[in-house]
Coordinates of C-alpha atoms in Angstrom, one line a residue:
X70 CA 47.0 -14.5 7.6
X71 CA 43.4 -13.3 7.4
X72 CA 40.4 -14.1 5.4
X73 CA 38.4 -12.0 2.9
X74 CA 34.7 -12.2 2.2
X75 CA 34.3 -13.4 -1.3
X76 CA 30.5 -13.3 -1.5
X77 CA 27.6 -12.7 0.8
X78 CA 25.2 -15.6 0.1
X79 CA 21.5 -15.2 0.2
X80 CA 19.2 -18.3 0.3
X81 CA 16.1 -17.9 -1.9
X82 CA 13.3 -19.8 -3.5
X83 CA 14.2 -18.4 -6.9
X84 CA 17.8 -17.3 -7.1
X85 CA 17.4 -15.7 -10.5
X86 CA 14.2 -13.8 -9.6
X87 CA 15.5 -12.5 -6.3
X88 CA 18.9 -11.6 -7.9
X89 CA 17.1 -9.7 -10.6
X90 CA 15.2 -7.6 -7.9
X91 CA 18.5 -6.8 -6.2
X92 CA 20.2 -6.1 -9.5
X93 CA 17.5 -3.3 -10.1
X94 CA 17.9 -2.1 -6.5
X95 CA 21.7 -1.7 -6.8
X96 CA 21.9 -0.8 -10.5
X97 CA 24.4 -3.5 -11.0
X98 CA 24.2 -6.3 -13.7
X99 CA 23.9 -10.0 -13.1
X100 CA 26.9 -12.1 -14.0
X101 CA 27.0 -12.7 -17.8
X102 CA 26.6 -16.5 -17.4
X103 CA 23.5 -16.4 -15.2
X104 CA 20.1 -17.0 -16.6
X105 CA 16.5 -17.9 -15.4
X106 CA 16.4 -21.2 -13.6
X107 CA 20.0 -21.2 -12.5
X108 CA 20.4 -22.4 -8.9
X109 CA 23.1 -19.8 -8.3
X110 CA 23.1 -16.2 -9.5
X111 CA 25.8 -13.6 -8.8
X112 CA 25.7 -9.8 -8.7
X113 CA 29.5 -9.4 -9.1
X114 CA 29.9 -5.7 -8.4
X115 CA 28.1 -6.2 -5.0
X116 CA 29.5 -9.6 -4.2
X117 CA 26.0 -10.9 -3.6
X118 CA 25.4 -14.6 -4.5
X119 CA 21.8 -15.9 -4.5
X120 CA 21.3 -19.6 -4.2
X121 CA 18.1 -21.6 -4.6
X122 CA 17.2 -23.7 -1.5
X123 CA 14.2 -25.8 -0.8
X124 CA 13.6 -24.4 2.7
X125 CA 11.3 -21.4 3.1
X126 CA 12.4 -18.3 5.1
X127 CA 10.9 -18.7 8.6
X128 CA 12.5 -16.2 10.9
X129 CA 13.8 -12.6 11.0
X130 CA 17.2 -12.1 9.3
X131 CA 20.2 -12.4 11.5
X132 CA 22.2 -10.3 8.9
X133 CA 20.7 -7.6 6.7
X134 CA 21.8 -4.9 4.3
X135 CA 21.6 -1.2 5.0
X136 CA 21.2 0.9 1.9
X137 CA 22.2 4.5 1.5
X138 CA 20.8 6.3 -1.6
X139 CA 23.5 7.8 -3.8
X140 CA 21.5 10.1 -6.1
X141 CA 18.2 10.7 -4.4
X142 CA 16.7 11.1 -1.0
X143 CA 15.7 8.4 1.4
X144 CA 12.0 9.0 0.6
X145 CA 12.6 8.8 -3.1
X146 CA 14.5 5.6 -2.7
X147 CA 11.9 4.0 -0.5
X148 CA 9.2 4.8 -3.2
X149 CA 11.4 3.4 -6.0
X150 CA 12.0 0.2 -4.0
X151 CA 8.3 -0.2 -3.2
X152 CA 7.6 0.1 -6.9
X153 CA 10.2 -2.6 -7.7
X154 CA 8.3 -5.0 -5.3
X155 CA 9.7 -4.4 -1.8
X156 CA 7.3 -4.0 1.1
X157 CA 7.4 -1.7 4.1
X158 CA 8.0 -3.8 7.2
X159 CA 8.7 -1.1 9.9
X160 CA 8.8 2.7 9.5
X161 CA 11.5 4.1 11.7
X162 CA 11.6 7.5 10.0
X163 CA 11.4 10.5 12.4
X164 CA 9.7 13.9 11.8
X165 CA 13.2 15.6 12.1
X166 CA 14.4 13.5 9.1
X167 CA 16.5 11.0 11.1
X168 CA 15.8 7.3 11.2
X169 CA 15.4 4.7 8.6
X170 CA 12.8 2.5 6.8
X171 CA 12.8 -1.3 7.1
X172 CA 11.7 -3.0 3.9
X173 CA 11.6 -6.6 2.7
X174 CA 12.5 -7.9 -0.7
X175 CA 10.0 -10.1 -2.6
X176 CA 11.0 -13.2 -0.6
X177 CA 10.7 -11.4 2.8
X178 CA 14.4 -10.7 3.5
X179 CA 14.5 -7.4 5.5
X180 CA 16.8 -4.5 4.7
X181 CA 17.0 -0.9 5.7
X182 CA 17.1 2.3 3.8
X183 CA 19.0 5.1 5.5
X184 CA 19.3 8.8 4.7
X185 CA 21.6 9.8 1.8
X186 CA 24.9 11.5 2.6
X187 CA 23.5 14.8 1.6
X188 CA 20.6 14.4 4.0
X189 CA 22.9 13.4 6.8
X190 CA 25.1 16.5 6.1
X191 CA 22.0 18.8 6.1
X192 CA 20.9 17.6 9.6
X193 CA 24.3 17.4 11.2

Protein backbone atom coordinates (compact mmCIF):
# COMPACT_ATOMS: atom_id res chain seq x y z
CA UNK A 1 0.00 0.00 0.00
CA UNK A 2 1.10 3.57 -0.62
CA UNK A 3 0.06 7.02 0.55
CA UNK A 4 -1.35 9.90 -1.46
CA UNK A 5 -0.79 13.57 -0.76
CA UNK A 6 -4.15 15.00 0.24
CA UNK A 7 -3.04 18.61 0.77
CA UNK A 8 0.10 20.66 0.77
CA UNK A 9 -0.18 22.76 3.93
CA UNK A 10 1.27 26.25 4.17
CA UNK A 11 1.64 27.96 7.55
CA UNK A 12 0.62 31.61 7.54
CA UNK A 13 -0.12 34.59 9.75
CA UNK A 14 -3.47 35.08 7.96
CA UNK A 15 -4.73 31.91 6.28
CA UNK A 16 -7.58 33.62 4.46
CA UNK A 17 -5.46 36.53 3.22
CA UNK A 18 -2.66 34.33 1.93
CA UNK A 19 -5.09 31.83 0.39
CA UNK A 20 -6.81 34.71 -1.39
CA UNK A 21 -3.47 35.77 -2.92
CA UNK A 22 -2.78 32.22 -4.12
CA UNK A 23 -6.36 31.86 -5.36
CA UNK A 24 -5.70 34.84 -7.66
CA UNK A 25 -2.30 33.46 -8.71
CA UNK A 26 -3.77 30.10 -9.69
CA UNK A 27 -7.17 31.26 -10.92
CA UNK A 28 -8.86 28.77 -8.60
CA UNK A 29 -11.57 29.53 -6.03
CA UNK A 30 -11.39 29.09 -2.29
CA UNK A 31 -13.52 26.33 -0.77
CA UNK A 32 -17.17 27.44 -0.50
CA UNK A 33 -17.15 27.25 3.31
CA UNK A 34 -14.05 29.41 3.84
CA UNK A 35 -14.36 33.02 4.94
CA UNK A 36 -12.18 35.83 6.40
CA UNK A 37 -10.85 34.97 9.85
CA UNK A 38 -10.99 31.19 9.35
CA UNK A 39 -7.90 29.44 10.75
CA UNK A 40 -7.81 27.00 7.79
CA UNK A 41 -8.58 27.86 4.17
CA UNK A 42 -8.45 25.49 1.20
CA UNK A 43 -7.89 26.00 -2.51
CA UNK A 44 -9.42 22.69 -3.51
CA UNK A 45 -8.38 22.48 -7.15
CA UNK A 46 -4.76 22.94 -6.12
CA UNK A 47 -4.82 20.91 -2.90
CA UNK A 48 -3.29 23.86 -1.03
CA UNK A 49 -4.36 24.24 2.60
CA UNK A 50 -3.43 27.44 4.43
CA UNK A 51 -3.40 27.36 8.22
CA UNK A 52 -2.95 30.23 10.64
CA UNK A 53 -0.03 29.76 13.03
CA UNK A 54 1.37 32.08 15.68
CA UNK A 55 5.03 31.66 14.67
CA UNK A 56 6.49 33.99 12.05
CA UNK A 57 8.41 32.68 9.04
CA UNK A 58 12.10 32.86 9.89
CA UNK A 59 14.08 30.89 7.30
CA UNK A 60 14.15 30.06 3.60
CA UNK A 61 11.49 27.60 2.49
CA UNK A 62 12.53 23.95 2.42
CA UNK A 63 9.75 23.26 -0.13
CA UNK A 64 8.50 25.72 -2.71
CA UNK A 65 6.17 25.85 -5.71
CA UNK A 66 7.40 26.18 -9.30
CA UNK A 67 4.82 27.89 -11.50
CA UNK A 68 4.58 27.56 -15.28
CA UNK A 69 2.38 30.16 -17.02
CA UNK A 70 -0.37 28.56 -19.09
CA UNK A 71 -1.66 31.43 -21.21
CA UNK A 72 1.11 34.04 -21.14
CA UNK A 73 4.87 34.39 -21.12
CA UNK A 74 7.05 34.13 -18.05
CA UNK A 75 7.64 37.90 -18.19
CA UNK A 76 3.91 38.65 -18.35
CA UNK A 77 3.25 36.28 -15.47
CA UNK A 78 5.98 37.82 -13.31
CA UNK A 79 4.47 41.27 -13.90
CA UNK A 80 0.96 39.99 -13.05
CA UNK A 81 2.18 38.39 -9.82
CA UNK A 82 4.09 41.50 -8.78
CA UNK A 83 0.88 43.49 -9.27
CA UNK A 84 -0.96 41.00 -7.02
CA UNK A 85 1.52 41.66 -4.20
CA UNK A 86 4.44 39.30 -4.79
CA UNK A 87 8.01 40.58 -4.53
CA UNK A 88 11.03 39.70 -6.66
CA UNK A 89 13.58 37.87 -4.48
CA UNK A 90 16.13 36.63 -7.03
CA UNK A 91 16.21 37.13 -10.78
CA UNK A 92 17.62 34.00 -12.44
CA UNK A 93 16.39 34.90 -15.94
CA UNK A 94 19.08 34.72 -18.62
CA UNK A 95 19.49 36.84 -21.78
CA UNK A 96 18.85 33.75 -23.95
CA UNK A 97 15.38 33.32 -22.38
CA UNK A 98 16.25 30.43 -20.08
CA UNK A 99 16.15 30.59 -16.31
CA UNK A 100 13.46 31.58 -13.85
CA UNK A 101 12.38 34.30 -11.44
CA UNK A 102 12.21 33.71 -7.69
CA UNK A 103 9.35 35.61 -6.09
CA UNK A 104 7.86 35.71 -2.60
CA UNK A 105 4.19 35.82 -1.68
CA UNK A 106 2.90 38.52 0.71
CA UNK A 107 4.09 36.50 3.74
CA UNK A 108 7.57 35.86 2.33
CA UNK A 109 7.17 32.30 1.03
CA UNK A 110 9.42 31.87 -2.00
CA UNK A 111 8.23 30.40 -5.30
CA UNK A 112 9.61 30.29 -8.84
CA UNK A 113 8.13 31.31 -12.17
CA UNK A 114 9.49 29.28 -15.06
CA UNK A 115 9.04 29.67 -18.82
CA UNK A 116 5.75 28.67 -20.40
CA UNK A 117 5.60 25.48 -22.46
CA UNK A 118 5.52 27.61 -25.64
CA UNK A 119 8.66 29.47 -24.56
CA UNK A 120 10.42 26.18 -23.79
CA UNK A 121 9.48 24.77 -27.19
CA UNK A 122 10.72 27.90 -28.97
CA UNK A 123 14.19 27.70 -27.37
CA UNK A 124 14.60 23.94 -27.55
